[in-house]
Amino acid sequence: MIIKQISVFLENKPGTLAEVLSVLDRHNINLRAMSVADTADFGILRLVVNEPDIVEQALKGASLAVKTTPVLAMKVSDKPGGLLAEVKKLTAAGINIEYVYAFAAPAADEARVVLKVDDLDAAEKILNDKADGGEGPNFYW
Amino acid sequence: MFWNKPIETMNRAELSAVQSTRLRDTIDRVYRQVPFFRSRMQAAGLLPEDIASLEDLARLPFTTKQDMRDNYPYGLFAVPLAEIVRIHASSGTTGKPTVVGYTKRDIGIWSEVMARTLTAAGANRQSFIQVAYGYGLFTGGLGVHYGAELVGASVIPVSSGNTARQIMLMKDFGTTLLACTPSYALYIAETLAEMGLEPKDLSLRAGVFGAEPWSERMRKEIEARLSIKAIDIYGLSEIIGPGVASECGCQDGLHINEDHFYPEIINPQTGQTLPDGEKGELVLTTITKEGMPMIRYRTRDLTVLTHKQCDCGRTLVRMGKVLGRSDDMLIIRGVNVFPSQVETVLLGLGETSPHYQLIVDREDNLDKLTVLVEVTEAMFSDEVRRLETLEHKIEAALGSVLGVTAQVRLVGPKSIERSEGKAKRVIDNRKL
Ligand SMILES: [Zn+2]
């Protein structure tokens, strides 16, 4: 399913990550997934949270550069080759994966990953992983 | 529109005669009243009568900010202290401030030249002028204030700071003209957008911006974001404060109020006077001031003069937009670099913010220039690659304009210190 990911610009200096996290903490926000991409100069913090709109506003209010990006959240079976099987499907369809990172996994037999791909809708169809009734926001929990 | 049409459009011969008389009178007064100027002239072997014409002015020695510090606080005053009705001071970057004193007549002159400035920017009795320059020892606030009152406009003396309140007052009071530093004008524009307001929610038509150098690009940005005409004004407390020179509606150079302040352009290295059109340091001589006259004061501001007739009808000489200061000019690996060039590059790229800071370090005996650029919402991307591409694009553009390699570092929004007066553009860590 397609979900909203929040990206935050992190300046390369001590305390920036802590600053972002304390904003989330003040608003009582729980992180579902997170990754940091960084270079020598700066980093980009990518977050998946329960209430992306509230978080986006809170971060903007703290004078941070913020962008929301649609990404794919996907369940994979938590066993060797589980992710590979799904990735192969996308690769076969010519879909380019820009990055991937994992959720803080809740269930015993399932892992969850976040995928940024170039053709989001096509990828979603291939993985046949549309949000169904019961899964809406609860997916995160 | 003119405030004082006879003076502002006076023909050159007549104006020169006025200047010449006033110069002789000034030299005569400072020689008699100010020991500092008298001993300087004596050291140069000059008597007041040796300065018979405007051409003779070049024979006199320069006055510098250091001379003002050495004569702190009242040493350069040319009248008994009882005649002084106002004292201003500019914060010195090192040590004591520089002090200036005004007689009642000086305040009148100041109001007059500021009235010319504001009228040229479109102000009249119907205007609401919001003064967001600081009030106090700094000359910006009170200088504009007195001129605005002389024009007969309604003055809103907010002083600087508290931007949200500035905007509220602008909206509620129907401010038509804003006076502040250009960097603060841009900050107001940003805050306006953050508050969800648009220029059409205000009645603002023009702004008079000065006290720091700014580029044409920055003007365009301010004009677009506030939907106003942005007028450059020039002045310095050592001469009188704002009102020394200002743009007319043509926005093509600032008319110097040369019936009060006589300008020269010199080569900052040799001190030699330069002709029209040649870039150099502006030197000013006050020819009417009583409290604290200044003889050939070195402003450190770099510009050019032109005596070509302006389309507005004014005959007063024009100075170009200040191109930087001869003392904040950085020499990096032997190349002269002005912060304003960086600003021009950033605004020229379109997608970057004009908030920047130059940091100069010396590593292994080699100068290293780093330019911090704030990331804006618009330029921020979720992809590392795109941000790196942007950094490289800025570096390439800076390299070709500055002639030295600059390393660009993206920093968070609003992380570069903005004082509500002047922006800190340069940090030079070199121990030279
Ligand atoms: Zn003109």
Tab-separated table of N, CA, C and O in Angstrom, chain B residues 377-425:
chain	number	residue	atom	x	y	z
B	377	GLU	N	12.129	25.090	1.701
B	377	GLU	CA	11.105	24.094	1.396
B	377	GLU	C	11.172	23.716	-0.085
B	377	GLU	O	11.149	22.544	-0.452
B	378	ALA	N	11.257	24.730	-0.933
B	378	ALA	CA	11.187	24.502	-2.379
B	378	ALA	C	12.380	23.706	-2.902
B	378	ALA	O	12.236	22.895	-3.808
B	379	MET	N	13.546	23.935	-2.327
B	379	MET	CA	14.714	23.254	-2.881
B	379	MET	C	14.998	21.926	-2.204
B	379	MET	O	15.770	21.121	-2.704
B	380	PHE	N	14.365	21.668	-1.079
B	380	PHE	CA	14.617	20.424	-0.370
B	380	PHE	C	14.024	19.247	-1.132
B	380	PHE	O	12.915	19.313	-1.636
B	381	SER	N	14.804	18.200	-1.243
B	381	SER	CA	14.330	17.008	-1.930
B	381	SER	C	14.573	15.816	-1.033
B	381	SER	O	15.476	15.809	-0.202
B	382	ASP	N	13.760	14.794	-1.219
B	382	ASP	CA	13.918	13.572	-0.444
B	382	ASP	C	15.134	12.790	-0.923
B	382	ASP	O	15.590	11.862	-0.278
B	383	GLU	N	15.654	13.158	-2.093
B	383	GLU	CA	16.752	12.383	-2.650
B	383	GLU	C	18.097	13.060	-2.436
B	383	GLU	O	18.295	14.209	-2.806
B	384	VAL	N	19.017	12.336	-1.846
B	384	VAL	CA	20.367	12.826	-1.589
B	384	VAL	C	20.998	13.331	-2.889
B	384	VAL	O	21.615	14.386	-2.933
B	385	ARG	N	20.790	12.561	-3.944
B	385	ARG	CA	21.416	12.879	-5.220
B	385	ARG	C	21.019	14.279	-5.703
B	385	ARG	O	21.839	15.042	-6.168
B	386	ARG	N	19.740	14.579	-5.580
B	386	ARG	CA	19.275	15.893	-6.052
B	386	ARG	C	19.886	17.029	-5.270
B	386	ARG	O	20.245	18.060	-5.828
B	387	LEU	N	19.989	16.857	-3.958
B	387	LEU	CA	20.579	17.914	-3.143
B	387	LEU	C	22.060	18.076	-3.469
B	387	LEU	O	22.576	19.184	-3.524
B	388	GLU	N	22.721	16.937	-3.720
B	388	GLU	CA	24.141	17.036	-4.080
B	388	GLU	C	24.307	17.716	-5.433
B	388	GLU	O	25.211	18.526	-5.629
B	389	THR	N	23.410	17.418	-6.347
B	389	THR	CA	23.449	18.064	-7.663
B	389	THR	C	23.288	19.572	-7.503
B	389	THR	O	23.986	20.362	-8.136
B	390	LEU	N	22.358	19.950	-6.608
B	390	LEU	CA	22.129	21.373	-6.369
B	390	LEU	C	23.387	22.036	-5.794
B	390	LEU	O	23.790	23.106	-6.230
B	391	GLU	N	23.993	21.370	-4.825
B	391	GLU	CA	25.235	21.901	-4.239
B	391	GLU	C	26.280	22.135	-5.320
B	391	GLU	O	26.916	23.181	-5.376
B	392	HIS	N	26.420	21.148	-6.204
B	392	HIS	CA	27.435	21.267	-7.252
B	392	HIS	C	27.096	22.387	-8.233
B	392	HIS	O	27.969	23.083	-8.726
B	393	LYS	N	25.802	22.533	-8.484
B	393	LYS	CA	25.375	23.589	-9.398
B	393	LYS	C	25.714	24.969	-8.812
B	393	LYS	O	26.212	25.850	-9.512
B	394	ILE	N	25.460	25.129	-7.508
B	394	ILE	CA	25.783	26.413	-6.868
B	394	ILE	C	27.298	26.626	-6.880
B	394	ILE	O	27.779	27.716	-7.188
B	395	GLU	N	28.035	25.547	-6.596
B	395	GLU	CA	29.499	25.667	-6.581
B	395	GLU	C	30.038	26.098	-7.941
B	395	GLU	O	30.915	26.958	-8.033
B	396	ALA	N	29.473	25.517	-8.990
B	396	ALA	CA	29.939	25.847	-10.342
B	396	ALA	C	29.639	27.310	-10.654
B	396	ALA	O	30.485	28.046	-11.168
B	397	ALA	N	28.429	27.745	-10.308
B	397	ALA	CA	28.042	29.131	-10.591
B	397	ALA	C	28.900	30.107	-9.792
B	397	ALA	O	29.362	31.123	-10.313
B	398	LEU	N	29.151	29.778	-8.512
B	398	LEU	CA	29.987	30.652	-7.685
B	398	LEU	C	31.405	30.716	-8.235
B	398	LEU	O	31.998	31.784	-8.339
B	399	GLY	N	31.923	29.547	-8.607
B	399	GLY	CA	33.285	29.487	-9.135
B	399	GLY	C	33.457	30.383	-10.347
B	399	GLY	O	34.444	31.115	-10.457
B	400	SER	N	32.474	30.363	-11.236
B	400	SER	CA	32.655	31.136	-12.464
B	400	SER	C	32.483	32.631	-12.216
B	400	SER	O	33.123	33.444	-12.863
B	401	VAL	N	31.649	33.007	-11.249
B	401	VAL	CA	31.462	34.440	-10.987
B	401	VAL	C	32.573	35.012	-10.094
B	401	VAL	O	33.094	36.087	-10.347
B	402	LEU	N	32.930	34.258	-9.055
B	402	LEU	CA	33.913	34.782	-8.098
B	402	LEU	C	35.342	34.635	-8.590
B	402	LEU	O	36.217	35.405	-8.212
B	403	GLY	N	35.576	33.611	-9.393
B	403	GLY	CA	36.941	33.365	-9.824
B	403	GLY	C	37.754	32.589	-8.800
B	403	GLY	O	38.955	32.438	-8.944
B	404	VAL	N	37.107	32.126	-7.751
B	404	VAL	CA	37.756	31.215	-6.794
B	404	VAL	C	36.797	30.061	-6.507
B	404	VAL	O	35.591	30.205	-6.645
B	405	THR	N	37.379	28.938	-6.110
B	405	THR	CA	36.561	27.779	-5.795
B	405	THR	C	35.874	27.988	-4.451
B	405	THR	O	36.503	28.418	-3.495
B	406	ALA	N	34.604	27.705	-4.407
B	406	ALA	CA	33.879	27.801	-3.151
B	406	ALA	C	33.221	26.452	-2.885
B	406	ALA	O	32.713	25.820	-3.795
B	407	GLN	N	33.294	26.036	-1.622
B	407	GLN	CA	32.593	24.815	-1.270
B	407	GLN	C	31.248	25.201	-0.661
B	407	GLN	O	31.181	26.042	0.228
B	408	VAL	N	30.188	24.607	-1.177
B	408	VAL	CA	28.865	24.958	-0.696
B	408	VAL	C	28.409	23.938	0.338
B	408	VAL	O	28.574	22.739	0.161
B	409	ARG	N	27.868	24.435	1.426
B	409	ARG	CA	27.302	23.532	2.416
B	409	ARG	C	25.864	23.945	2.687
B	409	ARG	O	25.591	25.095	3.028
B	410	LEU	N	24.952	23.004	2.489
B	410	LEU	CA	23.548	23.311	2.761
B	410	LEU	C	23.308	23.241	4.258
B	410	LEU	O	23.792	22.334	4.924
B	411	VAL	N	22.582	24.211	4.768
B	411	VAL	CA	22.255	24.228	6.196
B	411	VAL	C	20.751	24.393	6.364
B	411	VAL	O	20.046	24.720	5.413
B	412	GLY	N	20.279	24.140	7.566
B	412	GLY	CA	18.844	24.160	7.824
B	412	GLY	C	18.221	25.536	7.641
B	412	GLY	O	18.915	26.544	7.696
B	413	PRO	N	16.886	25.561	7.415
B	413	PRO	CA	16.205	26.844	7.254
B	413	PRO	C	16.399	27.702	8.497
B	413	PRO	O	16.365	27.199	9.611
B	414	LYS	N	16.589	28.970	8.300
B	414	LYS	CA	16.709	29.946	9.383
B	414	LYS	C	17.838	29.650	10.355
B	414	LYS	O	17.803	30.052	11.502
B	415	SER	N	18.843	28.890	9.914
B	415	SER	CA	19.928	28.583	10.844
B	415	SER	C	21.027	29.644	10.777
B	415	SER	O	21.832	29.757	11.686
B	416	ILE	N	21.066	30.435	9.705
B	416	ILE	CA	22.050	31.511	9.641
B	416	ILE	C	21.495	32.710	10.392
B	416	ILE	O	20.348	33.105	10.178
B	417	GLU	N	22.317	33.213	11.263
B	417	GLU	CA	21.885	34.298	12.134
B	417	GLU	C	21.364	35.499	11.330
B	417	GLU	O	22.022	36.007	10.447
B	418	ARG	N	20.118	35.911	11.625
B	418	ARG	CA	19.603	37.131	11.015
B	418	ARG	C	19.352	38.117	12.136
B	418	ARG	O	18.457	37.907	12.931
B	419	SER	N	20.121	39.141	12.167
B	419	SER	CA	19.781	40.162	13.131
B	419	SER	C	18.729	40.981	12.413
B	419	SER	O	18.674	40.977	11.194
B	420	GLU	N	17.887	41.641	13.149
B	420	GLU	CA	16.828	42.357	12.452
B	420	GLU	C	17.340	43.659	11.883
B	420	GLU	O	16.642	44.368	11.211
B	421	GLY	N	18.577	43.944	12.113
B	421	GLY	CA	19.250	45.032	11.423
B	421	GLY	C	20.054	44.467	10.269
B	421	GLY	O	19.532	44.129	9.241
B	422	LYS	N	21.337	44.282	10.489
B	422	LYS	CA	22.188	43.857	9.393
B	422	LYS	C	22.511	42.362	9.467
B	422	LYS	O	22.689	41.819	10.536
B	423	ALA	N	22.560	41.752	8.299
B	423	ALA	CA	22.853	40.332	8.244
B	423	ALA	C	24.357	40.098	8.339
B	423	ALA	O	25.136	40.831	7.750
B	424	LYS	N	24.732	39.093	9.093
B	424	LYS	CA	26.154	38.776	9.200
B	424	LYS	C	26.516	37.856	8.047
B	424	LYS	O	26.111	36.711	7.995
B	425	ARG	N	27.233	38.393	7.087
B	425	ARG	CA	27.492	37.684	5.845
B	425	ARG	C	28.839	36.994	5.788
B	425	ARG	O	29.042	36.137	4.949
